Amino acid sequence: MRTDVFIAGGGVGGLTLAAKLASRGVHVTIAEQLTKESPVYKGELLQPKTIAILERLGVIDEIEGCGHVIDQLRFQEIHRREGKSPEEINLTELNYSRVASKYDHALMVPHERTKSIIRDKGQTFEEHFHYLGGARFLGFEKGMAKVKQKKETFHIEAKVYIGAEGRSSPTRKAMNADVKRKDYNHHFLTVTMPRPASYTKGKIITTADRFLGLFPLPDNEVRTVYLIKAGEYKTIKEKGLEYLYQAYSELEPELSEGVRTIDDWKKVQLMIPYTYHVDKYYSGNLAIIGDAAHTVHPMAGEGMNLAVQDADVLGELLAWCKENNKNYHEHLHYYEDVRKPRVSSLLHLSHLSALVYSFRFEWWRKIRMRAVQRIYDDDQLHVKQMLNISGLGSWNFNLLDRAIQGSVLPARSKKIKDKTQWKYLFSESEDYPWEKEN
Ligand SMILES: Cc1cc2nc3c(=O)[nH]c(=O)nc-3n(C[C@H](O)[C@H](O)[C@H](O)COP(=O)(O)OP(=O)(O)OC[C@H]3O[C@@H](n4cnc5c(N)ncnc54)[C@H](O)[C@@H]3O)c2cc1C
């Protein structure tokens, strides 16, 4: 079998790449080992840049039709009171609207829904989109991809091979890419449950030693993420579901009914955060995208977004190569040049966000509370934080910013003008720099 581009892995990254390529007349073959929806929870928060990419792919109406808008993230610090409603000691909010762009919100969309919308889009370009379900990529043999589907094993010859297999990637292995994994002192329990219709804002509720993240989904559901100590899962499970009911109700009484609909630990997923970033994104005519190349701490809700954003840049590059009769592998460096520094900076940002919630001391909570409040009080910090997580641009924090955030210096009263911000938004020539070669 022959194709222009072979993609191993039909997750959100592989599918976005495949749909984009097929829409531009590049013949693509994608091998996905699963035959049906994955039961494993994966990210649901689509950041503004991802929404822009999905709009360009022509699927924004479908995505918005099954998404819940998140325009604001609330950070609530409370004192827990057994058997009583918690006492609020601080409430801060961060607003996507501080980003000077029409993409001024995020969307919560069930992961498998996002995938099926993108896959359906790809399938509309049937001449160029070749999807192999239940097909496992085994590695390379004689310079070709070796794939097993049902009992049959066959080879696929392509001009370029893309690894989008997620955390365990045979393509990354074939590239000899270096992976150094970093672990954390905490894990998460995650489960979706019903929410009251009026409960619409993203919210992180914390005490000195507890953390509950709440992200509303459509259909009056809410994705919940509860932080536990690394290794504590078994002990918590032994305590029974009543432990979970009580823990959630004490932190967010509005969910005390919803949490009681969880009647089996099988519905609760353990999430073990860790990070890595490979030393190279391509080698010869092989390249990797998404979790095959980097895994990010889930705190900033970026993993899925990085995969889609990798796919966008690589897809535009490969389509341009095809349209301009350029050799694919001679131009793959552009993909790494654009994506690697952006991913590094988001990995760092997510790591810092994780540290903020990693220590269970009252004094640490006081520092955190002030630091988060400062982001809201100082407009430049607010704009930088939201711009960076949105993926639409990059404006680095400097020493002065950190001194203000750490309350060493007072917050600035100056509002950041949209015009000031525009120069930090990524332009088309920064996203797709090879186009100047023409
Ligand atoms: C528990 C958990 C929670 C997360 N929470 C968030 C979050 O809140 N926000 C966020 O943005 N991100 C989150 N992420 C991260 C996000 O899910 C990933 O970053 C994103 O799915 C990466 O997309 P991908 O396409 O690179 O890989 P994946 O989504 O992992 O897709 C890889 C695909 O390749 C297939 N595959 C693997 N090996 C082979 C093979 N040999 N042959 C053929 N097919 C193969 C797999 O079946 C899978 O379909 C979370 C991840 C996990 C595991």
Coordinates of C-alpha atoms and ligand atoms in Angstrom, one line a residue:
M1 CA 0.0 0.0 0.0
R2 CA 1.3 3.5 -0.9
T3 CA 0.4 6.9 0.5
D4 CA 1.9 10.4 0.8
V5 CA 1.8 10.6 4.6
F6 CA 1.4 7.7 7.0
I7 CA 0.1 8.5 10.5
A8 CA 0.3 6.0 13.4
G9 CA -2.4 6.8 16.0
G10 CA -5.9 8.3 15.5
G11 CA -6.1 10.4 18.7
V12 CA -6.9 14.0 18.5
G13 CA -3.5 14.9 17.2
G14 CA -3.3 12.3 14.4
L15 CA -6.9 13.0 13.3
T16 CA -6.4 16.7 13.1
L17 CA -3.3 16.2 11.0
A18 CA -5.0 13.7 8.7
A19 CA -8.1 15.8 8.2
K20 CA -6.1 18.9 7.4
L21 CA -3.8 17.0 4.9
A22 CA -6.8 15.3 3.2
S23 CA -8.5 18.7 2.9
R24 CA -5.5 20.0 1.0
G25 CA -5.2 17.1 -1.4
V26 CA -2.4 15.2 0.4
H27 CA -3.1 11.5 0.4
V28 CA -3.0 10.3 4.0
T29 CA -3.3 6.8 5.7
I30 CA -4.0 6.7 9.4
A31 CA -3.7 3.5 11.5
E32 CA -5.6 3.5 14.8
Q33 CA -5.4 0.4 17.0
L34 CA -8.8 0.9 18.6
T35 CA -12.0 -0.2 17.0
K36 CA -14.4 1.8 19.2
E37 CA -14.3 4.8 21.5
S38 CA -11.6 4.8 24.2
P39 CA -13.1 4.4 27.7
V40 CA -10.1 6.3 29.2
Y41 CA -10.7 10.0 30.2
K42 CA -8.6 12.4 28.2
G43 CA -8.7 16.2 28.1
E44 CA -11.8 18.2 27.3
L45 CA -10.8 21.8 27.5
L46 CA -10.2 23.4 24.1
Q47 CA -8.1 26.5 24.4
P48 CA -8.7 29.6 22.2
K49 CA -5.9 28.7 19.7
T50 CA -7.3 25.2 19.3
I51 CA -10.8 26.7 18.6
A52 CA -9.2 28.9 15.9
I53 CA -7.6 25.9 14.3
L54 CA -10.8 23.9 14.4
E55 CA -12.6 26.8 12.8
R56 CA -10.1 26.8 10.0
L57 CA -10.7 23.1 9.5
G58 CA -14.4 23.8 9.0
V59 CA -15.8 22.1 12.1
I60 CA -16.4 25.0 14.4
D61 CA -20.3 24.8 14.3
E62 CA -20.2 21.1 15.3
I63 CA -17.7 21.8 18.0
E64 CA -19.5 24.7 19.5
G65 CA -22.8 22.8 19.2
C66 CA -21.6 20.3 21.7
G67 CA -19.3 22.5 23.9
H68 CA -19.8 24.5 27.1
V69 CA -18.2 28.0 27.0
I70 CA -15.6 28.7 29.7
D71 CA -15.0 32.4 29.7
Q72 CA -13.6 32.6 33.2
L73 CA -11.7 30.5 35.7
R74 CA -12.5 31.1 39.4
F75 CA -10.1 30.3 42.2
Q76 CA -11.8 30.0 45.5
E77 CA -9.9 29.5 48.8
I78 CA -12.0 28.2 51.6
H79 CA -12.0 26.8 55.2
R80 CA -13.6 23.5 55.4
R81 CA -16.2 23.1 58.2
E82 CA -17.3 19.6 59.0
G83 CA -21.1 19.2 58.5
K84 CA -21.5 22.8 57.5
S85 CA -21.0 25.0 54.4
P86 CA -17.4 26.0 53.8
E87 CA -16.3 29.5 54.7
E88 CA -14.9 31.4 51.7
I89 CA -11.7 33.3 52.4
N90 CA -10.8 34.5 48.9
L91 CA -12.3 34.4 45.4
T92 CA -10.3 35.5 42.4
E93 CA -11.1 35.1 38.7
L94 CA -9.1 35.0 35.5
N95 CA -10.8 36.0 32.3
Y96 CA -10.2 34.8 28.8
S97 CA -11.7 38.1 27.6
R98 CA -8.4 39.8 28.7
V99 CA -6.9 38.3 25.5
A100 CA -7.3 40.8 22.6
S101 CA -8.7 38.3 20.1
K102 CA -12.1 37.2 18.8
Y103 CA -11.2 33.8 20.4
D104 CA -11.9 35.0 23.9
H105 CA -13.1 31.8 25.6
A106 CA -12.3 28.1 26.0
L107 CA -14.8 25.3 25.4
M108 CA -15.4 22.1 27.3
V109 CA -16.2 19.3 24.8
P110 CA -16.3 15.6 25.5
H111 CA -13.0 14.2 24.1
E112 CA -14.5 11.4 22.0
R113 CA -17.0 13.9 20.5
T114 CA -14.1 16.2 19.4
K115 CA -12.4 13.2 17.8
S116 CA -15.5 12.0 16.0
I117 CA -16.2 15.5 14.6
I118 CA -12.7 15.7 13.2
R119 CA -12.7 12.2 11.8
D120 CA -16.1 12.8 10.1
K121 CA -14.6 15.9 8.5
G122 CA -11.6 13.9 7.2
Q123 CA -14.0 11.3 5.8
T124 CA -15.6 14.0 3.6
F125 CA -12.3 14.0 1.6
E126 CA -12.7 10.3 0.8
E127 CA -10.3 10.4 -2.1
H128 CA -7.4 11.4 0.2
F129 CA -8.4 10.3 3.7
H130 CA -7.7 6.6 4.3
Y131 CA -8.6 5.5 7.9
L132 CA -7.7 2.0 9.1
G133 CA -9.6 1.2 12.3
G134 CA -8.3 -1.7 14.5
A135 CA -4.9 -1.4 12.9
R136 CA -1.8 -1.5 15.1
F137 CA 1.4 0.1 13.9
L138 CA 4.2 -2.3 14.8
G139 CA 7.3 -0.4 13.8
F140 CA 9.4 0.0 10.6
E141 CA 10.6 -2.8 8.3
K142 CA 12.4 -2.3 5.1
G143 CA 11.9 1.4 5.3
M144 CA 8.1 1.0 5.5
A145 CA 5.5 1.0 8.2
K146 CA 4.4 -2.4 9.4
V147 CA 0.8 -2.6 10.4
K148 CA -1.4 -5.4 11.8
Q149 CA -5.1 -5.3 11.2
K150 CA -7.1 -8.3 12.4
K151 CA -5.0 -11.3 11.5
E152 CA -3.3 -9.6 8.5
T153 CA 0.1 -7.9 8.6
F154 CA 1.1 -5.6 5.8
H155 CA 3.5 -2.8 4.9
I156 CA 2.7 0.8 4.0
E157 CA 5.1 2.9 2.0
A158 CA 5.0 6.7 2.5
K159 CA 7.0 9.8 1.8
V160 CA 6.8 10.8 5.4
Y161 CA 5.8 8.9 8.6
I162 CA 4.2 10.6 11.5
G163 CA 4.1 9.1 15.1
A164 CA 0.9 10.3 16.8
E165 CA 0.6 7.2 19.0
G166 CA 0.5 9.1 22.4
R167 CA 2.7 8.4 25.3
S168 CA 4.0 5.0 24.1
S169 CA 5.3 5.7 20.6
P170 CA 7.1 3.2 18.3
T171 CA 8.0 6.1 16.0
R172 CA 9.7 8.0 18.8
K173 CA 11.7 4.8 19.5
A174 CA 12.7 4.5 15.9
M175 CA 13.9 8.1 16.0
N176 CA 16.0 7.4 19.1
A177 CA 14.5 10.4 20.7
D178 CA 15.5 11.0 24.3
V179 CA 12.8 11.1 27.0
K180 CA 13.4 12.2 30.6
R181 CA 10.3 11.7 32.7
K182 CA 9.5 14.0 35.7
D183 CA 7.0 12.8 38.3
Y184 CA 5.0 14.7 40.9
N185 CA 4.1 14.2 44.6
H186 CA 0.4 14.0 43.8
H187 CA -2.2 12.1 41.7
F188 CA -5.8 13.0 40.8
L189 CA -9.1 11.3 40.9
T190 CA -11.3 12.3 38.0
V191 CA -15.0 11.7 37.4
T192 CA -17.9 13.3 35.5
M193 CA -21.1 13.9 37.4
P194 CA -24.4 15.9 37.1
R195 CA -24.4 19.6 38.0
P196 CA -27.1 22.1 38.7
A197 CA -28.0 24.0 35.4
S198 CA -26.9 27.3 37.1
Y199 CA -23.4 25.9 37.8
T200 CA -21.7 27.2 34.7
K201 CA -18.2 28.6 35.6
G202 CA -14.9 26.8 35.7
K203 CA -13.7 26.7 39.3
I204 CA -10.8 25.5 41.4
I205 CA -11.6 25.2 45.1
T206 CA -8.7 24.8 47.6
T207 CA -8.0 24.6 51.3
A208 CA -4.5 24.2 52.7
D209 CA -4.5 20.5 51.9
R210 CA -7.3 19.9 49.4
F211 CA -7.9 20.7 45.7
L212 CA -11.0 20.2 43.7
G213 CA -11.2 21.4 40.0
L214 CA -14.6 21.7 38.4
F215 CA -15.1 22.2 34.7
P216 CA -18.7 22.3 33.4
L217 CA -19.5 20.1 30.4
P218 CA -22.7 20.3 28.2
D219 CA -25.8 18.4 29.2
N220 CA -25.6 19.6 32.8
E221 CA -22.5 17.6 33.6
V222 CA -19.3 18.6 35.2
R223 CA -15.8 17.2 35.0
T224 CA -14.3 17.0 38.4
V225 CA -10.6 16.6 39.4
Y226 CA -9.7 15.8 43.0
L227 CA -6.1 15.9 44.1
I228 CA -4.7 13.1 46.3
K229 CA -1.2 12.3 47.6
A230 CA 0.8 10.0 45.3
G231 CA 0.0 6.4 46.3
E232 CA -3.1 7.3 48.3
Y233 CA -5.6 5.9 45.9
K234 CA -5.8 2.4 47.4
T235 CA -6.4 3.7 50.9
I236 CA -9.1 6.1 49.7
K237 CA -10.8 3.3 47.8
E238 CA -10.9 1.2 50.9
K239 CA -12.7 4.0 52.8
G240 CA -15.5 3.6 50.3
L241 CA -17.5 6.0 48.1
E242 CA -18.8 7.7 51.2
Y243 CA -15.4 9.3 51.6
L244 CA -15.7 10.8 48.1
Y245 CA -19.3 12.0 48.8
Q246 CA -18.2 13.8 52.0
A247 CA -15.0 15.3 50.5
Y248 CA -16.8 16.8 47.5
S249 CA -19.8 18.0 49.6
E250 CA -17.6 19.8 52.1
L251 CA -15.7 21.6 49.3
E252 CA -18.7 22.3 47.1
P253 CA -22.1 21.8 48.7
E254 CA -23.8 22.5 45.3
L255 CA -22.4 19.1 44.1
S256 CA -23.5 17.0 47.1
E257 CA -26.4 15.5 45.1
G258 CA -24.4 15.0 41.9
V259 CA -21.5 13.2 43.6
R260 CA -24.0 10.7 45.1
T261 CA -24.8 9.5 41.5
I262 CA -21.3 7.9 41.5
D263 CA -22.2 4.4 42.5
D264 CA -19.1 2.5 41.5
W265 CA -15.3 3.2 41.8
K266 CA -15.1 2.0 38.1
K267 CA -16.5 5.4 37.1
V268 CA -13.6 7.2 38.9
Q269 CA -10.4 7.3 37.1
L270 CA -6.9 7.6 38.6
M271 CA -4.8 10.2 36.8
I272 CA -1.0 10.1 37.4
P273 CA 0.6 13.3 36.2
Y274 CA 4.1 13.4 34.7
T275 CA 5.9 15.3 32.1
Y276 CA 8.6 14.8 29.5
H277 CA 9.8 16.6 26.4
V278 CA 11.8 14.8 23.7
D279 CA 15.1 16.3 22.4
K280 CA 14.0 16.1 18.7
Y281 CA 10.7 16.3 16.9
Y282 CA 11.9 14.7 13.6
S283 CA 14.6 12.6 12.1
G284 CA 15.0 11.8 8.4
N285 CA 11.4 11.4 7.1
L286 CA 10.0 10.6 10.6
A287 CA 8.3 13.1 12.9
I288 CA 6.3 12.9 16.1
I289 CA 3.4 15.0 17.4
G290 CA 1.3 15.4 20.5
D291 CA 1.9 13.1 23.5
A292 CA 4.5 11.1 21.5
A293 CA 6.7 14.2 21.7
H294 CA 5.7 15.8 25.0
T295 CA 3.4 15.2 28.0
V296 CA 2.4 18.1 30.1
H297 CA 1.0 18.3 33.7
P298 CA -2.8 18.5 33.3
M299 CA -3.1 21.5 35.7
A300 CA -3.2 24.1 32.8
G301 CA -5.4 21.9 30.6
E302 CA -2.9 22.0 27.7
G303 CA -2.1 18.4 26.6
M304 CA -4.8 17.9 23.9
N305 CA -4.3 21.5 22.8
L306 CA -0.6 21.0 22.2
A307 CA -1.4 17.9 20.1
V308 CA -3.9 19.8 17.9
Q309 CA -1.5 22.8 17.6
D310 CA 1.4 20.5 16.6
A311 CA -0.9 18.9 14.0
D312 CA -1.9 22.3 12.6
V313 CA 1.7 23.5 12.0
L314 CA 2.9 20.2 10.7
G315 CA -0.2 19.8 8.5
E316 CA 0.3 23.3 7.0
L317 CA 3.9 22.5 6.3
L318 CA 3.4 19.2 4.6
A319 CA 0.5 20.6 2.5
W320 CA 2.7 23.4 1.4
C321 CA 5.5 20.9 0.5
K322 CA 3.0 19.0 -1.7
E323 CA 1.5 22.1 -3.3
N324 CA 5.0 23.5 -4.1
N325 CA 6.7 20.3 -5.1
K326 CA 9.1 20.5 -2.1
N327 CA 10.8 17.6 -0.6
Y328 CA 9.0 16.7 2.7
H329 CA 11.9 15.7 4.9
E330 CA 14.1 18.6 3.9
H331 CA 11.6 21.0 5.5
L332 CA 10.6 19.1 8.7
H333 CA 13.0 21.3 10.7
Y334 CA 10.4 24.2 10.3
Y335 CA 7.9 22.1 12.4
E336 CA 10.4 21.7 15.2
D337 CA 11.6 25.3 15.0
V338 CA 8.0 26.6 15.5
R339 CA 6.6 24.1 18.0
K340 CA 9.5 23.1 20.3
P341 CA 10.0 26.5 22.0
R342 CA 6.3 27.1 22.3
V343 CA 5.8 23.6 23.9
S344 CA 8.8 24.2 26.3
S345 CA 7.2 27.4 27.5
L346 CA 3.8 25.8 28.1
L347 CA 5.4 22.8 29.9
H348 CA 7.2 25.3 32.2
L349 CA 3.9 27.2 32.8
S350 CA 2.0 24.0 33.6
H351 CA 4.8 22.8 35.9
L352 CA 4.7 26.1 37.9
S353 CA 0.9 25.8 38.1
A354 CA 1.3 22.3 39.4
L355 CA 3.9 23.4 42.1
V356 CA 1.4 26.1 43.3
Y357 CA -0.9 23.2 44.4
S358 CA 1.8 20.7 45.4
F359 CA 2.5 21.6 49.1
R360 CA 0.0 21.1 51.9
F361 CA 0.9 23.9 54.3
E362 CA -1.1 26.8 55.5
W363 CA 1.8 29.2 55.0
W364 CA 2.1 27.9 51.4
R365 CA -1.6 28.4 50.8
K366 CA -1.2 32.1 52.0
I367 CA 1.6 32.7 49.4
R368 CA -0.5 31.0 46.7
M369 CA -3.6 33.0 47.5
R370 CA -1.7 36.3 47.3
A371 CA 0.0 35.2 44.1
V372 CA -3.2 34.2 42.3
Q373 CA -4.9 37.4 43.5
R374 CA -2.0 39.4 42.2
I375 CA -2.5 38.0 38.7
Y376 CA -6.0 39.5 38.7
D377 CA -5.0 42.8 40.4
D378 CA -2.1 43.5 38.0
D379 CA -3.5 43.7 34.4
Q380 CA -0.1 42.9 32.8
L381 CA 0.1 39.7 34.8
H382 CA -3.5 38.9 33.9
V383 CA -3.0 39.5 30.2
K384 CA 0.3 37.5 30.1
Q385 CA -1.2 34.5 31.9
M386 CA -4.3 34.3 29.7
L387 CA -2.4 35.0 26.5
N388 CA 0.1 32.3 27.2
I389 CA -2.4 29.6 28.2
S390 CA -4.7 30.5 25.2
G391 CA -1.9 29.4 22.8
L392 CA -2.7 32.5 20.7
G393 CA 0.6 34.2 21.6
S394 CA 3.5 34.4 24.0
W395 CA 4.5 37.1 26.3
N396 CA 7.0 35.9 28.9
F397 CA 7.0 36.8 32.6
N398 CA 10.0 38.8 33.6
L399 CA 11.7 39.4 37.0
L400 CA 9.5 42.5 37.7
D401 CA 6.4 40.5 37.0
R402 CA 7.5 37.8 39.5
A403 CA 8.4 40.4 42.1
I404 CA 4.9 41.8 41.8
Q405 CA 3.3 38.4 41.9
G406 CA 5.3 37.6 45.0
S407 CA 4.1 40.9 46.6
V408 CA 7.6 42.2 46.8
L409 CA 6.5 45.2 44.7
P410 CA 3.0 46.7 44.5
A411 CA 0.6 45.8 41.7
R412 CA 0.6 48.2 38.7
S413 CA -2.6 50.1 38.1
K414 CA -2.0 50.5 34.3
K415 CA -4.4 48.6 32.0
I416 CA -2.8 46.9 29.0
K417 CA -4.1 48.3 25.7
D418 CA -5.1 45.8 23.0
K419 CA -2.6 47.4 20.7
T420 CA 0.3 46.6 23.1
Q421 CA -0.9 43.0 23.2
W422 CA -1.2 42.5 19.4
K423 CA 2.6 42.3 19.0
Y424 CA 2.7 39.2 21.3
L425 CA 0.0 37.3 19.3
F426 CA 1.4 34.8 16.9
S427 CA 1.2 36.1 13.3
E428 CA 0.8 33.8 10.3
S429 CA 4.4 34.2 9.4
E430 CA 5.4 33.0 12.9
D431 CA 3.1 30.0 12.7
Y432 CA 4.0 29.1 9.2
P433 CA 7.5 30.7 8.5
W434 CA 8.3 28.5 5.5
E435 CA 5.9 30.4 3.3
K436 CA 8.5 33.2 2.9
E437 CA 10.6 30.7 0.9
N438 CA 8.2 31.1 -2.1
Ligands
LIG1 C1 -6.0 10.8 32.3 C2 -5.7 11.9 31.4 C3 -6.2 13.2 31.6 C4 -5.9 14.2 30.8 N1 -6.5 15.5 31.0 C5 -6.3 16.5 30.1 C6 -6.9 17.8 30.2 O1 -7.7 18.0 31.1 N2 -6.7 18.7 29.2 C7 -5.9 18.4 28.1 O2 -5.7 19.3 27.2 N3 -5.2 17.3 28.0 C8 -5.4 16.3 29.0 N4 -4.8 15.1 28.9 C9 -3.8 15.0 27.8 C10 -4.5 14.7 26.5 O3 -5.4 13.6 26.6 C11 -3.4 14.3 25.6 O4 -2.3 15.3 25.6 C12 -3.9 14.2 24.2 O5 -4.9 13.2 24.1 C13 -2.7 13.9 23.2 O6 -3.3 13.6 22.0 P1 -2.5 12.6 21.0 O7 -3.3 12.5 19.8 O8 -1.0 13.1 21.0 O9 -2.4 11.2 21.8 P2 -3.6 10.3 22.3 O10 -4.8 11.0 22.5 O11 -3.0 9.4 23.4 O12 -3.9 9.4 21.0 C14 -3.0 8.4 20.6 C15 -3.8 7.4 19.7 O13 -2.9 6.5 19.2 C16 -3.4 5.1 19.3 N5 -2.2 4.2 19.3 C17 -1.3 4.1 20.2 N6 -0.3 3.2 19.8 C18 -0.7 2.8 18.6 C19 -0.1 1.9 17.6 N7 1.0 1.3 17.9 N8 -0.8 1.7 16.5 C20 -1.9 2.4 16.2 N9 -2.5 3.2 17.1 C21 -1.9 3.5 18.2 C22 -4.2 5.2 20.6 O14 -5.2 4.1 20.6 C23 -4.8 6.6 20.6 O15 -6.0 6.6 19.9 C24 -5.0 14.0 29.7 C25 -4.5 12.7 29.5 C26 -4.8 11.7 30.3 C27 -4.2 10.3 30.0

